């Protein structure tokens, strides 16, 4: 293209516009899946792929039911599912992209901001599963770039072991944790090591003031751990047990623990899933997303009383996922999208706690 007849300012403007247009993303009008899941399975088997899926978290044991259910239903599609911290997994995805050596087919992460960025960079394979019209609106990408697959609900609930602590002795709020009787009894996850924990602490501080956090750190001898799962397991009788500790929050991977809702605002969000555009197993990836959103997988979760991404199941179970006044999914989403704010909070926590100490937070397998 000839630019010689243009003046320098016009030439610079032209080149800028040309660059912007070349980077513009084409949004395909992807049709809703019309095949049955068995037909997709048949197509997936012709790929002879080892489907690589990464899931954000700090305990592979929490994903074993999904692995078992998928492999039992589709034994001829090899599944390689890895659980690790989302903030590390997204970096591996990006490094592989820049090295032109992408290997991850499906990403299921807590780092919600990555999905809008990856979509803008044209790095996602658009797909609308057969249940598309039943998926909760406002949480799915309307072009099919990514979908919600799991509601992380009421993150920040208190967990305790009833053999160590009576329910009548539980604190009513996070503000109560400053009572001297909780000194040396708390085990909590570092807020400067996990965005969800950081957001939880940020909304607690907005209610009780930063002096609450300063007093918690200075006076309460909290055992800080680099894992929400391990903080819960510290209350069990297993290898991570800390017999003197009575109370934790954020998660309860251990089925032996009891839980209690504090009278505070808690954290909820929709975990997202997407197929990477570079996948060499597109049909296997579509099969995985279709199963993830299917009644077969989501119905038992709904029947257990949890909100799910399918409207029909929520209605059948009498669950109104938008009715709670103690938690909202939009808050964490907005927090994750504002990386400058997230970093400001992280450094506030780190200034008092120091850098997170301890083993890899994803070390629990």
CSV table of C-alpha atoms in Angstrom, one decimal:
chain,number,residue,atom,x,y,z
A,1,UNK,CA,0.0,0.0,0.0
A,2,UNK,CA,1.4,3.5,-1.0
A,3,UNK,CA,1.6,6.1,1.8
A,4,UNK,CA,4.2,8.5,0.2
A,5,UNK,CA,1.6,11.2,-0.8
A,6,UNK,CA,0.4,11.6,2.8
A,7,UNK,CA,1.8,14.2,5.2
A,8,UNK,CA,3.6,12.9,8.3
A,9,UNK,CA,0.7,13.5,10.8
A,10,UNK,CA,-1.8,11.9,8.4
A,11,UNK,CA,0.6,9.0,7.7
A,12,UNK,CA,1.0,8.3,11.4
A,13,UNK,CA,-2.8,8.4,11.9
A,14,UNK,CA,-3.3,6.1,8.9
A,15,UNK,CA,-0.7,3.6,10.2
A,16,UNK,CA,-2.4,3.7,13.6
A,17,UNK,CA,-5.8,3.0,12.1
A,18,UNK,CA,-4.4,0.3,9.9
A,19,UNK,CA,-2.8,-1.4,13.0
A,20,UNK,CA,-6.1,-1.2,14.9
A,21,UNK,CA,-8.1,-2.7,12.1
A,22,UNK,CA,-5.6,-5.5,11.7
A,23,UNK,CA,-6.0,-6.3,15.4
A,24,UNK,CA,-9.8,-6.1,15.3
A,25,UNK,CA,-11.4,-9.4,16.2
A,26,UNK,CA,-13.9,-11.2,14.1
A,27,UNK,CA,-16.8,-12.5,16.2
A,28,UNK,CA,-18.3,-15.6,14.5
A,29,UNK,CA,-22.0,-16.2,14.7
A,30,UNK,CA,-21.6,-19.7,16.2
A,31,UNK,CA,-24.7,-21.8,16.1
A,32,UNK,CA,-26.0,-23.6,19.1
A,33,UNK,CA,-24.9,-27.2,19.2
A,34,UNK,CA,-27.5,-29.4,17.5
A,35,UNK,CA,-25.8,-32.8,18.0
A,36,UNK,CA,-26.5,-35.2,20.8
A,37,UNK,CA,-23.7,-35.7,23.3
A,38,UNK,CA,-23.2,-39.2,21.9
A,39,UNK,CA,-22.8,-37.8,18.4
A,40,UNK,CA,-20.1,-35.4,19.8
A,41,UNK,CA,-18.5,-38.4,21.5
A,42,UNK,CA,-18.3,-40.3,18.2
A,43,UNK,CA,-16.6,-37.3,16.6
A,44,UNK,CA,-14.2,-36.9,19.5
A,45,UNK,CA,-13.0,-40.4,19.3
A,46,UNK,CA,-11.8,-39.8,15.7
A,47,UNK,CA,-9.3,-37.2,17.1
A,48,UNK,CA,-7.4,-39.8,19.2
A,49,UNK,CA,-6.5,-36.9,21.5
A,50,UNK,CA,-5.3,-36.6,25.1
A,51,UNK,CA,-7.5,-33.7,26.2
A,52,UNK,CA,-5.6,-31.4,28.5
A,53,UNK,CA,-7.8,-29.4,30.9
A,54,UNK,CA,-6.5,-27.1,33.6
A,55,UNK,CA,-8.6,-26.2,36.7
A,56,UNK,CA,-7.9,-23.4,39.2
A,57,UNK,CA,-7.7,-24.6,42.8
A,58,UNK,CA,-5.5,-25.9,45.4
A,59,UNK,CA,-6.7,-29.5,45.8
A,60,UNK,CA,-6.9,-32.1,43.0
A,61,UNK,CA,-9.1,-34.2,45.2
A,62,UNK,CA,-11.9,-31.7,44.7
A,63,UNK,CA,-11.9,-32.4,40.9
A,64,UNK,CA,-11.7,-36.2,41.2
A,65,UNK,CA,-15.5,-36.6,40.9
A,66,UNK,CA,-15.5,-34.8,37.6
A,67,UNK,CA,-12.6,-36.8,36.3
A,68,UNK,CA,-14.3,-40.1,37.3
A,69,UNK,CA,-17.7,-39.1,35.9
A,70,UNK,CA,-16.3,-37.9,32.6
A,71,UNK,CA,-14.0,-41.0,32.1
A,72,UNK,CA,-16.8,-43.4,33.1
A,73,UNK,CA,-19.2,-41.8,30.6
A,74,UNK,CA,-16.6,-41.4,27.8
A,75,UNK,CA,-13.9,-44.1,28.3
A,76,UNK,CA,-12.4,-43.6,24.8
A,77,UNK,CA,-11.5,-40.0,25.3
A,78,UNK,CA,-8.3,-39.6,27.3
A,79,UNK,CA,-8.5,-36.8,29.9
A,80,UNK,CA,-5.5,-35.1,31.5
A,81,UNK,CA,-6.9,-32.8,34.1
A,82,UNK,CA,-4.5,-30.7,36.2
A,83,UNK,CA,-5.4,-28.7,39.3
A,84,UNK,CA,-3.2,-25.7,40.2
A,85,UNK,CA,-3.5,-22.1,41.3
A,86,UNK,CA,-5.3,-20.0,38.7
A,87,UNK,CA,-2.7,-17.2,38.9
A,88,UNK,CA,0.0,-19.6,37.8
A,89,UNK,CA,-2.0,-21.5,35.2
A,90,UNK,CA,-3.0,-18.4,33.3
A,91,UNK,CA,0.7,-17.5,33.1
A,92,UNK,CA,1.6,-20.9,31.7
A,93,UNK,CA,-1.1,-20.5,29.1
A,94,UNK,CA,0.3,-17.1,28.1
A,95,UNK,CA,3.9,-18.3,27.9
A,96,UNK,CA,2.9,-21.2,25.8
A,97,UNK,CA,1.1,-18.9,23.4
A,98,UNK,CA,4.1,-16.5,23.0
A,99,UNK,CA,6.4,-19.5,22.5
A,100,UNK,CA,4.0,-20.9,19.9
A,101,UNK,CA,3.8,-24.1,21.9
A,102,UNK,CA,0.3,-24.2,23.2
A,103,UNK,CA,-0.9,-27.4,24.7
A,104,UNK,CA,-3.9,-26.6,26.9
A,105,UNK,CA,-7.3,-27.3,25.4
A,106,UNK,CA,-9.7,-26.2,28.1
A,107,UNK,CA,-9.2,-23.6,30.9
A,108,UNK,CA,-11.4,-23.5,34.0
A,109,UNK,CA,-10.0,-20.6,36.2
A,110,UNK,CA,-10.8,-18.2,38.9
A,111,UNK,CA,-9.0,-15.4,37.1
A,112,UNK,CA,-12.1,-14.0,35.4
A,113,UNK,CA,-10.2,-11.1,33.8
A,114,UNK,CA,-8.2,-13.5,31.6
A,115,UNK,CA,-11.3,-14.6,29.6
A,116,UNK,CA,-12.2,-11.1,28.4
A,117,UNK,CA,-8.5,-10.5,27.5
A,118,UNK,CA,-8.2,-13.9,25.7
A,119,UNK,CA,-11.4,-13.2,23.8
A,120,UNK,CA,-10.1,-9.7,22.7
A,121,UNK,CA,-6.8,-11.4,21.6
A,122,UNK,CA,-8.8,-13.9,19.5
A,123,UNK,CA,-7.4,-16.9,21.5
A,124,UNK,CA,-10.7,-18.7,22.4
A,125,UNK,CA,-12.7,-21.2,20.4
A,126,UNK,CA,-16.3,-20.1,20.4
A,127,UNK,CA,-18.8,-22.8,21.3
A,128,UNK,CA,-22.5,-22.8,22.3
A,129,UNK,CA,-23.4,-26.1,24.0
A,130,UNK,CA,-26.9,-27.6,23.4
A,131,UNK,CA,-28.1,-26.1,26.7
A,132,UNK,CA,-27.1,-22.6,25.6
A,133,UNK,CA,-30.5,-21.0,26.1
A,134,UNK,CA,-30.8,-22.5,29.6
A,135,UNK,CA,-27.5,-21.0,30.8
A,136,UNK,CA,-27.8,-18.1,33.3
A,137,UNK,CA,-27.8,-14.8,31.4
A,138,UNK,CA,-25.3,-12.2,32.3
A,139,UNK,CA,-22.7,-14.8,33.2
A,140,UNK,CA,-22.0,-16.4,29.8
A,141,UNK,CA,-20.3,-14.6,26.9
A,142,UNK,CA,-23.1,-14.1,24.4
A,143,UNK,CA,-20.8,-14.9,21.5
A,144,UNK,CA,-19.8,-18.3,23.0
A,145,UNK,CA,-16.3,-17.4,24.0
A,146,UNK,CA,-16.7,-18.7,27.6
A,147,UNK,CA,-19.4,-20.0,30.0
A,148,UNK,CA,-20.0,-20.2,33.7
A,149,UNK,CA,-19.8,-23.8,34.9
A,150,UNK,CA,-19.8,-23.6,38.7
A,151,UNK,CA,-21.0,-21.2,41.4
A,152,UNK,CA,-18.4,-20.6,44.1
A,153,UNK,CA,-21.0,-19.6,46.7
A,154,UNK,CA,-20.6,-17.9,50.1
A,155,UNK,CA,-16.8,-18.1,50.1
A,156,UNK,CA,-15.9,-16.9,53.6
A,157,UNK,CA,-18.2,-19.2,55.6
A,158,UNK,CA,-16.8,-20.3,59.0
A,159,UNK,CA,-15.7,-23.9,59.2
A,160,UNK,CA,-15.0,-25.8,62.5
A,161,UNK,CA,-14.6,-29.3,63.9
A,162,UNK,CA,-17.5,-30.0,66.3
A,163,UNK,CA,-15.2,-32.4,68.3
A,164,UNK,CA,-13.1,-29.4,69.1
A,165,UNK,CA,-15.7,-26.5,69.2
A,166,UNK,CA,-19.3,-26.3,70.1
A,167,UNK,CA,-21.6,-24.5,67.7
A,168,UNK,CA,-22.9,-22.3,70.6
A,169,UNK,CA,-19.3,-20.9,71.0
A,170,UNK,CA,-19.0,-19.8,67.3
A,171,UNK,CA,-18.4,-16.1,66.5
A,172,UNK,CA,-21.3,-14.4,64.9
A,173,UNK,CA,-19.3,-12.1,62.6
A,174,UNK,CA,-15.7,-11.5,61.4
A,175,UNK,CA,-15.7,-8.6,63.9
A,176,UNK,CA,-15.9,-11.1,66.7
A,177,UNK,CA,-12.6,-12.7,65.7
A,178,UNK,CA,-10.9,-10.0,67.6
A,179,UNK,CA,-12.2,-11.4,70.9
A,180,UNK,CA,-9.2,-12.5,73.0
A,181,UNK,CA,-10.6,-16.0,73.3
A,182,UNK,CA,-9.8,-16.6,69.6
A,183,UNK,CA,-6.1,-15.8,70.1
A,184,UNK,CA,-4.0,-18.7,68.8
A,185,UNK,CA,-7.2,-20.5,67.7
A,186,UNK,CA,-7.5,-19.2,64.1
A,187,UNK,CA,-6.1,-20.6,60.9
A,188,UNK,CA,-6.6,-18.5,57.8
A,189,UNK,CA,-5.4,-18.3,54.2
A,190,UNK,CA,-3.0,-15.4,53.3
A,191,UNK,CA,-5.1,-12.7,51.6
A,192,UNK,CA,-2.0,-11.5,49.7
A,193,UNK,CA,-1.8,-15.0,48.0
A,194,UNK,CA,-5.3,-15.5,46.6
A,195,UNK,CA,-7.6,-13.0,44.9
A,196,UNK,CA,-10.7,-14.5,46.4
A,197,UNK,CA,-9.4,-14.3,49.9
A,198,UNK,CA,-8.1,-10.8,49.2
A,199,UNK,CA,-11.6,-9.7,48.1
A,200,UNK,CA,-13.2,-11.3,51.1
A,201,UNK,CA,-10.8,-9.4,53.5
A,202,UNK,CA,-11.4,-6.2,51.5
A,203,UNK,CA,-15.1,-6.2,52.1
A,204,UNK,CA,-14.6,-7.2,55.8
A,205,UNK,CA,-12.3,-4.2,56.2
A,206,UNK,CA,-14.8,-1.9,54.4
A,207,UNK,CA,-17.3,-2.9,57.2
A,208,UNK,CA,-15.0,-2.9,60.3
A,209,UNK,CA,-12.2,-0.6,59.2
A,210,UNK,CA,-8.5,-1.3,58.6
A,211,UNK,CA,-7.9,-1.3,62.3
A,212,UNK,CA,-9.7,-4.6,62.4
A,213,UNK,CA,-7.1,-6.2,60.2
A,214,UNK,CA,-4.3,-4.6,62.0
A,215,UNK,CA,-5.5,-5.9,65.3
A,216,UNK,CA,-6.1,-9.4,63.9
A,217,UNK,CA,-2.5,-9.5,62.7
A,218,UNK,CA,-1.0,-7.9,65.8
A,219,UNK,CA,-2.9,-9.6,68.6
A,220,UNK,CA,-4.5,-12.8,67.5
A,221,UNK,CA,-1.6,-15.1,66.6
A,222,UNK,CA,-3.3,-16.3,63.5
A,223,UNK,CA,-1.8,-19.3,61.7
A,224,UNK,CA,-1.5,-18.0,58.1
A,225,UNK,CA,-1.4,-20.8,55.4
A,226,UNK,CA,-0.9,-20.6,51.6
A,227,UNK,CA,-3.9,-22.7,50.8
A,228,UNK,CA,-7.7,-22.4,51.5
A,229,UNK,CA,-7.9,-26.2,51.5
A,230,UNK,CA,-5.1,-26.8,53.9
A,231,UNK,CA,-6.4,-24.1,56.3
A,232,UNK,CA,-9.6,-26.3,56.6
A,233,UNK,CA,-7.6,-29.5,56.9
A,234,UNK,CA,-5.8,-28.1,59.8
A,235,UNK,CA,-8.9,-28.7,61.8
A,236,UNK,CA,-9.2,-32.4,61.0
A,237,UNK,CA,-7.4,-35.4,62.4
A,238,UNK,CA,-5.4,-36.0,59.2
A,239,UNK,CA,-1.7,-35.2,58.4
A,240,UNK,CA,-2.4,-31.4,58.2
A,241,UNK,CA,-4.0,-31.3,61.6
A,242,UNK,CA,-3.2,-28.4,64.0
A,243,UNK,CA,-4.9,-29.6,67.3
A,244,UNK,CA,-4.8,-26.2,69.0
A,245,UNK,CA,-6.6,-24.5,66.1
A,246,UNK,CA,-10.4,-24.3,66.2
A,247,UNK,CA,-11.8,-22.1,63.4
A,248,UNK,CA,-11.1,-21.3,59.7
A,249,UNK,CA,-12.9,-19.7,56.8
A,250,UNK,CA,-13.1,-19.7,53.0
A,251,UNK,CA,-13.5,-23.4,52.2
A,252,UNK,CA,-14.2,-26.8,53.6
A,253,UNK,CA,-12.6,-29.5,51.5
A,254,UNK,CA,-12.7,-31.8,54.5
A,255,UNK,CA,-16.2,-33.5,54.7
A,256,UNK,CA,-15.8,-33.9,58.5
A,257,UNK,CA,-16.1,-30.2,59.1
A,258,UNK,CA,-19.2,-28.2,60.0
A,259,UNK,CA,-19.9,-24.8,58.7
A,260,UNK,CA,-21.7,-21.6,60.0
A,261,UNK,CA,-22.6,-18.5,58.1
A,262,UNK,CA,-21.3,-15.3,59.7
A,263,UNK,CA,-23.6,-12.2,59.7
A,264,UNK,CA,-21.3,-10.5,57.1
A,265,UNK,CA,-21.2,-10.1,53.4
A,266,UNK,CA,-19.5,-13.1,51.8
A,267,UNK,CA,-18.0,-13.7,48.3
A,268,UNK,CA,-19.5,-15.6,45.4
A,269,UNK,CA,-18.5,-15.9,41.8
A,270,UNK,CA,-19.1,-17.9,38.7
A,271,UNK,CA,-16.0,-19.9,37.7
A,272,UNK,CA,-15.5,-19.8,34.0
A,273,UNK,CA,-14.6,-22.3,31.3
A,274,UNK,CA,-13.4,-21.8,27.8
A,275,UNK,CA,-11.8,-23.8,24.9
A,276,UNK,CA,-8.5,-22.4,23.7
A,277,UNK,CA,-8.5,-21.6,20.0
A,278,UNK,CA,-5.2,-23.5,19.6
A,279,UNK,CA,-6.7,-26.8,20.7
A,280,UNK,CA,-5.9,-29.8,18.5
A,281,UNK,CA,-8.8,-31.6,20.1
A,282,UNK,CA,-11.8,-29.4,19.3
A,283,UNK,CA,-14.4,-32.1,19.4
A,284,UNK,CA,-13.1,-33.6,22.6
A,285,UNK,CA,-13.1,-30.1,24.1
A,286,UNK,CA,-16.7,-29.5,22.9
A,287,UNK,CA,-17.6,-32.9,24.5
A,288,UNK,CA,-16.0,-31.9,27.8
A,289,UNK,CA,-17.9,-28.5,27.9
A,290,UNK,CA,-21.1,-30.2,26.9
A,291,UNK,CA,-20.7,-32.7,29.7
A,292,UNK,CA,-19.7,-30.0,32.2
A,293,UNK,CA,-23.0,-28.2,31.5
A,294,UNK,CA,-25.2,-31.2,31.1
A,295,UNK,CA,-28.0,-32.3,33.4
A,296,UNK,CA,-26.1,-35.4,34.2
A,297,UNK,CA,-23.3,-33.4,35.8
A,298,UNK,CA,-25.2,-30.4,37.1
A,299,UNK,CA,-28.4,-32.0,38.4
A,300,UNK,CA,-26.7,-33.7,41.5
A,301,UNK,CA,-25.1,-30.4,42.4
A,302,UNK,CA,-28.5,-28.7,42.2
A,303,UNK,CA,-30.2,-31.4,44.2
A,304,UNK,CA,-27.6,-30.9,46.9
A,305,UNK,CA,-28.9,-27.4,47.3
A,306,UNK,CA,-26.3,-25.4,45.3
A,307,UNK,CA,-26.9,-22.9,42.5
A,308,UNK,CA,-25.9,-24.1,39.1
A,309,UNK,CA,-25.5,-22.4,35.7
A,310,UNK,CA,-28.7,-23.9,34.3
A,311,UNK,CA,-31.9,-22.0,34.9
A,312,UNK,CA,-34.2,-25.0,34.6
A,313,UNK,CA,-32.4,-26.9,37.4
A,314,UNK,CA,-32.4,-23.8,39.7
A,315,UNK,CA,-36.2,-23.5,39.2
A,316,UNK,CA,-36.8,-27.2,39.8
A,317,UNK,CA,-34.8,-27.0,43.0
A,318,UNK,CA,-36.4,-23.8,44.2
A,319,UNK,CA,-33.1,-22.0,44.2
A,320,UNK,CA,-33.0,-18.3,43.4
A,321,UNK,CA,-29.3,-17.5,42.8
A,322,UNK,CA,-30.0,-13.8,42.8
A,323,UNK,CA,-32.1,-13.6,46.0
A,324,UNK,CA,-29.3,-13.4,48.6
A,325,UNK,CA,-28.6,-10.2,50.3
A,326,UNK,CA,-25.4,-11.5,51.9
A,327,UNK,CA,-23.4,-12.2,48.7
A,328,UNK,CA,-23.3,-11.2,45.1
A,329,UNK,CA,-21.3,-12.5,42.1
A,330,UNK,CA,-20.8,-9.2,40.5
A,331,UNK,CA,-18.6,-7.8,43.3
A,332,UNK,CA,-15.8,-10.3,42.8
A,333,UNK,CA,-16.1,-10.0,39.0
A,334,UNK,CA,-15.5,-6.3,39.2
A,335,UNK,CA,-12.7,-6.7,41.7
A,336,UNK,CA,-10.9,-9.1,39.3
A,337,UNK,CA,-11.3,-6.8,36.3
A,338,UNK,CA,-9.7,-3.9,38.2
A,339,UNK,CA,-6.2,-5.2,38.5
A,340,UNK,CA,-4.8,-1.9,39.9
A,341,UNK,CA,-7.3,-2.1,42.8
A,342,UNK,CA,-6.5,-5.7,43.4
A,343,UNK,CA,-2.8,-4.9,43.6
A,344,UNK,CA,-3.4,-2.1,46.0
A,345,UNK,CA,-5.2,-4.4,48.4
A,346,UNK,CA,-2.6,-7.1,48.0
A,347,UNK,CA,0.2,-4.7,49.0
A,348,UNK,CA,-1.8,-3.4,52.0
A,349,UNK,CA,-2.0,-7.0,53.3
A,350,UNK,CA,1.6,-7.8,52.4
A,351,UNK,CA,2.8,-4.7,54.2
A,352,UNK,CA,1.5,-6.1,57.5
A,353,UNK,CA,1.9,-9.9,56.9
A,354,UNK,CA,5.0,-10.0,54.8
A,355,UNK,CA,5.3,-12.2,51.7
A,356,UNK,CA,3.3,-15.5,52.0
A,357,UNK,CA,5.3,-18.2,53.6
A,358,UNK,CA,5.0,-22.0,53.3
A,359,UNK,CA,4.8,-24.7,50.7
A,360,UNK,CA,3.1,-24.5,47.3
A,361,UNK,CA,-0.6,-23.7,47.8
A,362,UNK,CA,-1.5,-26.4,45.2
A,363,UNK,CA,0.5,-29.1,47.0
A,364,UNK,CA,-2.5,-30.9,48.3
A,365,UNK,CA,-3.3,-33.7,45.9
